[in-house]
mmCIF file of N, CA and C in Angstrom:
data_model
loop_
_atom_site.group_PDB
_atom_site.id
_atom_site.type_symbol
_atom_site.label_atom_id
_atom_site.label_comp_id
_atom_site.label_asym_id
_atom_site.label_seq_id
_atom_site.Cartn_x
_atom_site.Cartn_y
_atom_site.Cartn_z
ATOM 1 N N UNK A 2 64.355 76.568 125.926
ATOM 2 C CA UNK A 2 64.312 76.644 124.476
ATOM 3 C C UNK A 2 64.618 75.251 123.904
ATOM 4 N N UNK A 3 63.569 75.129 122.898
ATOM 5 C CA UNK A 3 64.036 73.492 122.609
ATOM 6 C C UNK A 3 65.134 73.492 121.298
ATOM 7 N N UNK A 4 65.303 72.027 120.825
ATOM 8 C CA UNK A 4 66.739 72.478 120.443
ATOM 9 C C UNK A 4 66.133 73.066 118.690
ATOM 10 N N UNK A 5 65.052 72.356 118.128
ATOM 11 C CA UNK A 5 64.724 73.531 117.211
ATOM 12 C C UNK A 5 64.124 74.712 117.285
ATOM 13 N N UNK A 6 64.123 75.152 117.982
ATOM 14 C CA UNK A 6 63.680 76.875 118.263
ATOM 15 C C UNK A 6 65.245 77.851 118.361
ATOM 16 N N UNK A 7 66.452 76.997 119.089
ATOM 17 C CA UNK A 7 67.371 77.109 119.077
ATOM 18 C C UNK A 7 68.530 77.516 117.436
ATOM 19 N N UNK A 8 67.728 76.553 116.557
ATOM 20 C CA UNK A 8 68.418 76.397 115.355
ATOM 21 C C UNK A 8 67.382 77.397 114.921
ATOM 22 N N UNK A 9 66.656 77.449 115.057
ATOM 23 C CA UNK A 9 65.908 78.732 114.094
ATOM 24 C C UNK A 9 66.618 79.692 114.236
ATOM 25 N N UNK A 10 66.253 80.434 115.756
ATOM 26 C CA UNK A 10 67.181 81.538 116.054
ATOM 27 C C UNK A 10 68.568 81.500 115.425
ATOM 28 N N UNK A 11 69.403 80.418 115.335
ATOM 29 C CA UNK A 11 70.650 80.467 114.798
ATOM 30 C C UNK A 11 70.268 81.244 113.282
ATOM 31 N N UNK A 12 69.298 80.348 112.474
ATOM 32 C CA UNK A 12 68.814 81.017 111.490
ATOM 33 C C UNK A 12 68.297 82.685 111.288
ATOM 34 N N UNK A 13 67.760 82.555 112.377
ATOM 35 C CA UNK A 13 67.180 84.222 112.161
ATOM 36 C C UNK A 13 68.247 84.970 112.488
ATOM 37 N N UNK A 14 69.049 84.448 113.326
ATOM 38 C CA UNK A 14 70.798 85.263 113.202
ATOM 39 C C UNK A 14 71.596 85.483 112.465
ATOM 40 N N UNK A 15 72.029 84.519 111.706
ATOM 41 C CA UNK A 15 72.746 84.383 110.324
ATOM 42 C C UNK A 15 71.921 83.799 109.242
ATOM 43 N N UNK A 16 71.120 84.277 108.359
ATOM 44 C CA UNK A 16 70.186 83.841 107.449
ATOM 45 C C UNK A 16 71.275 83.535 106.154
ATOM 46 N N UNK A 17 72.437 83.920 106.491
ATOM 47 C CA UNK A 17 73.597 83.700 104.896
ATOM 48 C C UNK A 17 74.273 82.669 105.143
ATOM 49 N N UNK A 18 74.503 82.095 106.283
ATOM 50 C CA UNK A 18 74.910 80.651 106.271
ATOM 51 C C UNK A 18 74.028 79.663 106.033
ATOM 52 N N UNK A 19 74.667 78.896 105.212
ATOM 53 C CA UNK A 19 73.200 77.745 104.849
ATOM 54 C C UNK A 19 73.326 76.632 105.868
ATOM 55 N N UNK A 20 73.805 76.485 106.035
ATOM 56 C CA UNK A 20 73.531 75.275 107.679
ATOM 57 C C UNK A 20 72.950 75.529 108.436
ATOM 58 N N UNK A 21 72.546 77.074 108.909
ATOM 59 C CA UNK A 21 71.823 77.151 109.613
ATOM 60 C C UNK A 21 70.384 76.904 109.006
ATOM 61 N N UNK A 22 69.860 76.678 107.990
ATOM 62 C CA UNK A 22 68.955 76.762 107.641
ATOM 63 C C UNK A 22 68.787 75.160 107.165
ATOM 64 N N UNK A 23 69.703 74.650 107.100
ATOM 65 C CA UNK A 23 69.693 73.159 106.538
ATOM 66 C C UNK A 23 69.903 72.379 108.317
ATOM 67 N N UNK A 24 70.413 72.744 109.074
ATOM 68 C CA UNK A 24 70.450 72.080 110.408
ATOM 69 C C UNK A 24 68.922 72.223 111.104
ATOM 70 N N UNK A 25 68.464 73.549 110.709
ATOM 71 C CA UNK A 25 66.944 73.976 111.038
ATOM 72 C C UNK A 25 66.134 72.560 110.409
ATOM 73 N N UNK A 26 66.378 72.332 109.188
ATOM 74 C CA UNK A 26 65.227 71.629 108.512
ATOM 75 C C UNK A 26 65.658 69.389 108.690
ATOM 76 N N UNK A 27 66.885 69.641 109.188
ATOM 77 C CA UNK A 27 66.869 68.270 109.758
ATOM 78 C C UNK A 27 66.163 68.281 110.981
ATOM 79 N N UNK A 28 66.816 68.910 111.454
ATOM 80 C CA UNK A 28 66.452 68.179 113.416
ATOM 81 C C UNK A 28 64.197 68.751 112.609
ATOM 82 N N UNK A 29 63.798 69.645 112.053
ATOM 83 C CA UNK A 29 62.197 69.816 111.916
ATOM 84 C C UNK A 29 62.247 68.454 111.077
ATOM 85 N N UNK A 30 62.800 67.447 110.406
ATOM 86 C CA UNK A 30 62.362 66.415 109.625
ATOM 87 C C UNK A 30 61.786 65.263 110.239
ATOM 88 N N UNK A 31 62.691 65.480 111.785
ATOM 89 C CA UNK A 31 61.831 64.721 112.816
ATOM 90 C C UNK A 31 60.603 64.239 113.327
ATOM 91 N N UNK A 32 60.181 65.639 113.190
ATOM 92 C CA UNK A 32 58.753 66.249 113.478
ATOM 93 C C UNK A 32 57.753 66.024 112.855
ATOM 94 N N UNK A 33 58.156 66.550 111.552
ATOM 95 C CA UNK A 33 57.355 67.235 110.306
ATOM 96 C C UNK A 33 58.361 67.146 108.816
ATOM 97 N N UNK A 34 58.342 66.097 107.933
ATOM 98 C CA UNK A 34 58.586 66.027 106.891
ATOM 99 C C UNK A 34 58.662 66.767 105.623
ATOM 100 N N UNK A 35 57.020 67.311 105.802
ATOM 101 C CA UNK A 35 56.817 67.983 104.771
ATOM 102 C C UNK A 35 57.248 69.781 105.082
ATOM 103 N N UNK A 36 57.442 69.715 106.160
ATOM 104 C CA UNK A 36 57.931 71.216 106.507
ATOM 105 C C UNK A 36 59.356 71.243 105.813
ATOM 106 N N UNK A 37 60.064 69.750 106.590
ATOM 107 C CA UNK A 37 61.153 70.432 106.407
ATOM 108 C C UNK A 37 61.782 70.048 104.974
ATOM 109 N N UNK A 38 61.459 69.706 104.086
ATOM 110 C CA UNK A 38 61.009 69.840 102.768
ATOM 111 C C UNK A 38 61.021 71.042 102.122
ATOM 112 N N UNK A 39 60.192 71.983 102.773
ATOM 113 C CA UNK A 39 59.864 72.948 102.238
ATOM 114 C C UNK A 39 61.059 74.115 102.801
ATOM 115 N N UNK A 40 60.874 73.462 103.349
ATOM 116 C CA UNK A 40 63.133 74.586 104.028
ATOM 117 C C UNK A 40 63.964 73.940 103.262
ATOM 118 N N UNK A 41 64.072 72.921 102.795
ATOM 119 C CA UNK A 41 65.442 72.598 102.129
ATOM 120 C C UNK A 41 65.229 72.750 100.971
ATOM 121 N N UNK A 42 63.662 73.350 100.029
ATOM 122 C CA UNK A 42 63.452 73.856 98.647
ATOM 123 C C UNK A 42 63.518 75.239 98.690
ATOM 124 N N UNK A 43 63.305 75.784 100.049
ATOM 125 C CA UNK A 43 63.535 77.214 100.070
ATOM 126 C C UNK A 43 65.320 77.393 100.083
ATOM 127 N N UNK A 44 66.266 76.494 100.939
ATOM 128 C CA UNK A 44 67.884 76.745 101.140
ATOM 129 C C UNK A 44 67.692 76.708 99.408
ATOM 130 N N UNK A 45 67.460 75.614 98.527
ATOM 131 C CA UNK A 45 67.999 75.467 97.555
ATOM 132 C C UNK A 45 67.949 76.324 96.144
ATOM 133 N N UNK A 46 66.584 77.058 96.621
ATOM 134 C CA UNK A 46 66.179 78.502 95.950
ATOM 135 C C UNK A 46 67.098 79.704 96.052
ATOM 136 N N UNK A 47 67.365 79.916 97.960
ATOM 137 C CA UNK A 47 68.609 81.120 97.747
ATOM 138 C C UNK A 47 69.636 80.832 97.736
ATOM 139 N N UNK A 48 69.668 79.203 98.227
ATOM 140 C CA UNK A 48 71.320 79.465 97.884
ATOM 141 C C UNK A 48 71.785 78.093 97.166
ATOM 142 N N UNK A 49 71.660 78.486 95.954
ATOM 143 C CA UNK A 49 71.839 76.893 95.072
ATOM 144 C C UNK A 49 72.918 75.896 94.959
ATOM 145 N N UNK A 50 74.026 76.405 95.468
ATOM 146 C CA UNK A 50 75.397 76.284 96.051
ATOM 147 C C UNK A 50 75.672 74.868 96.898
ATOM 148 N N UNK A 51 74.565 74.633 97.814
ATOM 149 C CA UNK A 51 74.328 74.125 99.204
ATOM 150 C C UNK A 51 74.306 73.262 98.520
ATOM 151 N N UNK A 52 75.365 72.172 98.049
ATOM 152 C CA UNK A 52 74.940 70.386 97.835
ATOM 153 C C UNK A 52 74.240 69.595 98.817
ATOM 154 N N UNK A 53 74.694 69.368 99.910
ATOM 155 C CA UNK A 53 73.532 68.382 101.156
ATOM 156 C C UNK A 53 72.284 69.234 101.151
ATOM 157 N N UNK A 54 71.921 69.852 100.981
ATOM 158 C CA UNK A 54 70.339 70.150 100.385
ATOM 159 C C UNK A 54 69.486 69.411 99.779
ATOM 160 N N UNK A 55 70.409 69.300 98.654
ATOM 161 C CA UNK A 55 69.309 68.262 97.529
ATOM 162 C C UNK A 55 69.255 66.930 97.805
ATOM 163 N N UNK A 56 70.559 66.522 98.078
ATOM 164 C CA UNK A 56 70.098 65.125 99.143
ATOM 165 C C UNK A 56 69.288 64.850 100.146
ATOM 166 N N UNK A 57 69.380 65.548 100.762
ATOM 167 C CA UNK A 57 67.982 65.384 102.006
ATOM 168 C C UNK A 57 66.500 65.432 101.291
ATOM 169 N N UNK A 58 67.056 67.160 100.937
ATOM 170 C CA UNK A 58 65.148 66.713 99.864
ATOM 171 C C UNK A 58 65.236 65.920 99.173
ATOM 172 N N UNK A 59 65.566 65.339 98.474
ATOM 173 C CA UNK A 59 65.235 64.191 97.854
ATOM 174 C C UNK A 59 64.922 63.284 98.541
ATOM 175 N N UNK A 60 65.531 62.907 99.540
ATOM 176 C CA UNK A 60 65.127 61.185 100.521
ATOM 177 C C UNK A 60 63.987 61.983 101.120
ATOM 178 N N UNK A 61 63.883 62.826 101.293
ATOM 179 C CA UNK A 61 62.665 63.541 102.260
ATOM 180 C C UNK A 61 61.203 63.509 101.621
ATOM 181 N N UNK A 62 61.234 63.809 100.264
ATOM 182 C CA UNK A 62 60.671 63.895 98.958
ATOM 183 C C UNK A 62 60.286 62.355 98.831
ATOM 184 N N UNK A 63 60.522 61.512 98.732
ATOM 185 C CA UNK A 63 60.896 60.352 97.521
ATOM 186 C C UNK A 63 60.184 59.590 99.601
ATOM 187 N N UNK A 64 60.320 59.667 100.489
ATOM 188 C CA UNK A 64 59.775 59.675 101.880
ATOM 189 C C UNK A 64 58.180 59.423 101.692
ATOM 190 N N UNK A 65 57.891 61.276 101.408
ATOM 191 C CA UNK A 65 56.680 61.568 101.306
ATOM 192 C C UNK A 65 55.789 61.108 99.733
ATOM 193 N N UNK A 66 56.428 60.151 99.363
ATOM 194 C CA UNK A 66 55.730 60.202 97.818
ATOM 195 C C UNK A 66 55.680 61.544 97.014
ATOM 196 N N UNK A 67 56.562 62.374 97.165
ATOM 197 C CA UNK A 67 56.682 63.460 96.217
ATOM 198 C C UNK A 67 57.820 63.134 95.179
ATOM 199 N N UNK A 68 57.393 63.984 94.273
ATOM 200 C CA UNK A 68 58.493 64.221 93.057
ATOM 201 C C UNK A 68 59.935 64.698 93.451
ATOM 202 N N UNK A 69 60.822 63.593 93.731
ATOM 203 C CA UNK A 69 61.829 64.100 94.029
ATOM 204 C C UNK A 69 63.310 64.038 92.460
ATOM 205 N N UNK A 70 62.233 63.999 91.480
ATOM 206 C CA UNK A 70 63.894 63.522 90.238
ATOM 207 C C UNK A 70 64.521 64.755 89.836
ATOM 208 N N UNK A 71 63.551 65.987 89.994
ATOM 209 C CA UNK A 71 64.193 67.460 89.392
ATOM 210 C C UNK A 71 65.227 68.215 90.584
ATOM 211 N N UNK A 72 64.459 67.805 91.981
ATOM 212 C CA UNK A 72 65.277 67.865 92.809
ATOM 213 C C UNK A 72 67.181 67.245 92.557
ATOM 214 N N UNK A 73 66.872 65.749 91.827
ATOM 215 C CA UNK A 73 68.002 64.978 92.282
ATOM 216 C C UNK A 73 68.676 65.428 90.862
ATOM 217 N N UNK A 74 68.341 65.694 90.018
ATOM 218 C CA UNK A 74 68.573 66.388 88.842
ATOM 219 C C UNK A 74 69.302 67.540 88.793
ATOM 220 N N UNK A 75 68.622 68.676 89.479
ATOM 221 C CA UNK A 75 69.220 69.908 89.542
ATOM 222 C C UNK A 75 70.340 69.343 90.217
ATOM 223 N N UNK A 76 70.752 68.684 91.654
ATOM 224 C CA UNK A 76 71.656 68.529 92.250
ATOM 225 C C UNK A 76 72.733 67.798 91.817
ATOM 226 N N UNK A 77 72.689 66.932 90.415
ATOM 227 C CA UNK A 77 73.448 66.541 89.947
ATOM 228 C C UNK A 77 74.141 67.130 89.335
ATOM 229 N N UNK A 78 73.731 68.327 88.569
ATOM 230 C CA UNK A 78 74.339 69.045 87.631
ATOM 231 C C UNK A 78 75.064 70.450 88.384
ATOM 232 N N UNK A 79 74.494 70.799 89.628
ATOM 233 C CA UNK A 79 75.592 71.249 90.816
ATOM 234 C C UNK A 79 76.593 71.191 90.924
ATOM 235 N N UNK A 80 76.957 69.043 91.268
ATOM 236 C CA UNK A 80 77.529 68.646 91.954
ATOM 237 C C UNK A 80 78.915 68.750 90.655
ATOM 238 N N UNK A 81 78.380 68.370 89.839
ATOM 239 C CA UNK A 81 79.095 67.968 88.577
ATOM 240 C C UNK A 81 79.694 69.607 88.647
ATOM 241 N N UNK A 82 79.368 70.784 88.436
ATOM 242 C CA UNK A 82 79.919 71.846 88.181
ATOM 243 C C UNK A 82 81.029 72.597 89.277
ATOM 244 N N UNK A 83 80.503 71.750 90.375
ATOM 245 C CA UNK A 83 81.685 71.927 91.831
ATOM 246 C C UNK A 83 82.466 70.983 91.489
ATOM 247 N N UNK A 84 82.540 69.782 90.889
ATOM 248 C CA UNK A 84 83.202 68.947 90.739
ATOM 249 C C UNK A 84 83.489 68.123 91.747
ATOM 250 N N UNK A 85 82.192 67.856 92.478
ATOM 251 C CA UNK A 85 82.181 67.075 93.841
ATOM 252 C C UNK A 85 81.461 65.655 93.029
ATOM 253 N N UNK A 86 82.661 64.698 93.502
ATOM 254 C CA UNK A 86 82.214 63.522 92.621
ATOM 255 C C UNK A 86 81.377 62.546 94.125
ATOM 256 N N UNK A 87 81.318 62.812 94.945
ATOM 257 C CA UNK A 87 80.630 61.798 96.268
ATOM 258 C C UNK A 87 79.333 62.164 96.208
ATOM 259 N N UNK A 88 79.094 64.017 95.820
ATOM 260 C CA UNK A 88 77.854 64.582 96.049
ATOM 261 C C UNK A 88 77.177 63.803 94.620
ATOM 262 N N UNK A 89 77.941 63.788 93.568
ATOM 263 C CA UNK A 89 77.398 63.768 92.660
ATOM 264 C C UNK A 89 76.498 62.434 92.271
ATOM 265 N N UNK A 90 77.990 61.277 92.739
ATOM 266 C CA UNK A 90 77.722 59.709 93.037
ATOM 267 C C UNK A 90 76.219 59.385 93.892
ATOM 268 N N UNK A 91 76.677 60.110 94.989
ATOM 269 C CA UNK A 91 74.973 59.576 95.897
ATOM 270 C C UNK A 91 73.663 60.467 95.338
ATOM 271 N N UNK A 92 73.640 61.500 94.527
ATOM 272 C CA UNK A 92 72.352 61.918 94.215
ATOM 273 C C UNK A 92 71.856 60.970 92.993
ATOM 274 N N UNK A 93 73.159 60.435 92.122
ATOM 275 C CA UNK A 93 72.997 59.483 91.163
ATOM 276 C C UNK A 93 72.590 58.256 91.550
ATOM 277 N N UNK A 94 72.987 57.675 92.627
ATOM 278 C CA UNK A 94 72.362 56.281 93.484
ATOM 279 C C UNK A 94 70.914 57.254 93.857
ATOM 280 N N UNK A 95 70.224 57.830 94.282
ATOM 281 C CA UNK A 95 69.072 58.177 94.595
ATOM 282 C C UNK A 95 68.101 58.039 92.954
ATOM 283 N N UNK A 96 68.547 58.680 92.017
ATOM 284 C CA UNK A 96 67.906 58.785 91.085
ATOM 285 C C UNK A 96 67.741 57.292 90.225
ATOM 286 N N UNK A 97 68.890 56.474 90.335
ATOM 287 C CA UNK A 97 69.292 55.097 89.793
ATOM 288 C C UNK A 97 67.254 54.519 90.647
ATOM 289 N N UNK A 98 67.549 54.595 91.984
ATOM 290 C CA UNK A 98 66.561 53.702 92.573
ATOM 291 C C UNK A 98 65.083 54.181 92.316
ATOM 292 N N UNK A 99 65.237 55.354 91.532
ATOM 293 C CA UNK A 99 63.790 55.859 91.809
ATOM 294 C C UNK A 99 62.838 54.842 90.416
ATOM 295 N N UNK A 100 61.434 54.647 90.972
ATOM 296 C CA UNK A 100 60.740 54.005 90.303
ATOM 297 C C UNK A 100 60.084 54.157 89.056
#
């Protein structure tokens, strides 16, 4: 079993932990960008909670020449409501650089 087939299954085991679904879509970013993109817009759909989400999609995003500012947007106003000032700081350095 390779080691993402491994993290899936972790996923298809516990689908309510979000790491498993955000560890799924790093080690696939390897691979496949735009996949795992599309897992870290799906984590951020059910579970909006997940701050390192929107960071990844965003560099993942902003990677692929996609629209990543609503991404870094929504995640700011997250971060700000958890009152996580590091999460909040680096999605703000992402958005600062965007063109």
């Amino acid at each position: 079993m390779t080691r993402l087939e491994q993290l899936w299954q972790f996923y298809t085991e516990d689908s309510q932990d979000p790491f498993n679904l955000y560890a799924y879509a790093l080690e696939l970013a390897k691979t496949d960008k735009g996949k795992a993109v599309e897992q870290l817009k799906r984590l951020i759909e059910t579970i909006p909670d997940y701050l390192p989400a929107y960071y990844q999609a965003a560099v993942l995003s902003i990677d692929l020449n996609q629209n990543a500012q609503w991404i870094i947007e929504q995640g700011i106003e997250k971060a700000k409501a958890q009152h996580n000032r590091k999460a909040q700081n680096e999605l703000q350095a992402l958005l600062d650089n965007l063109d």
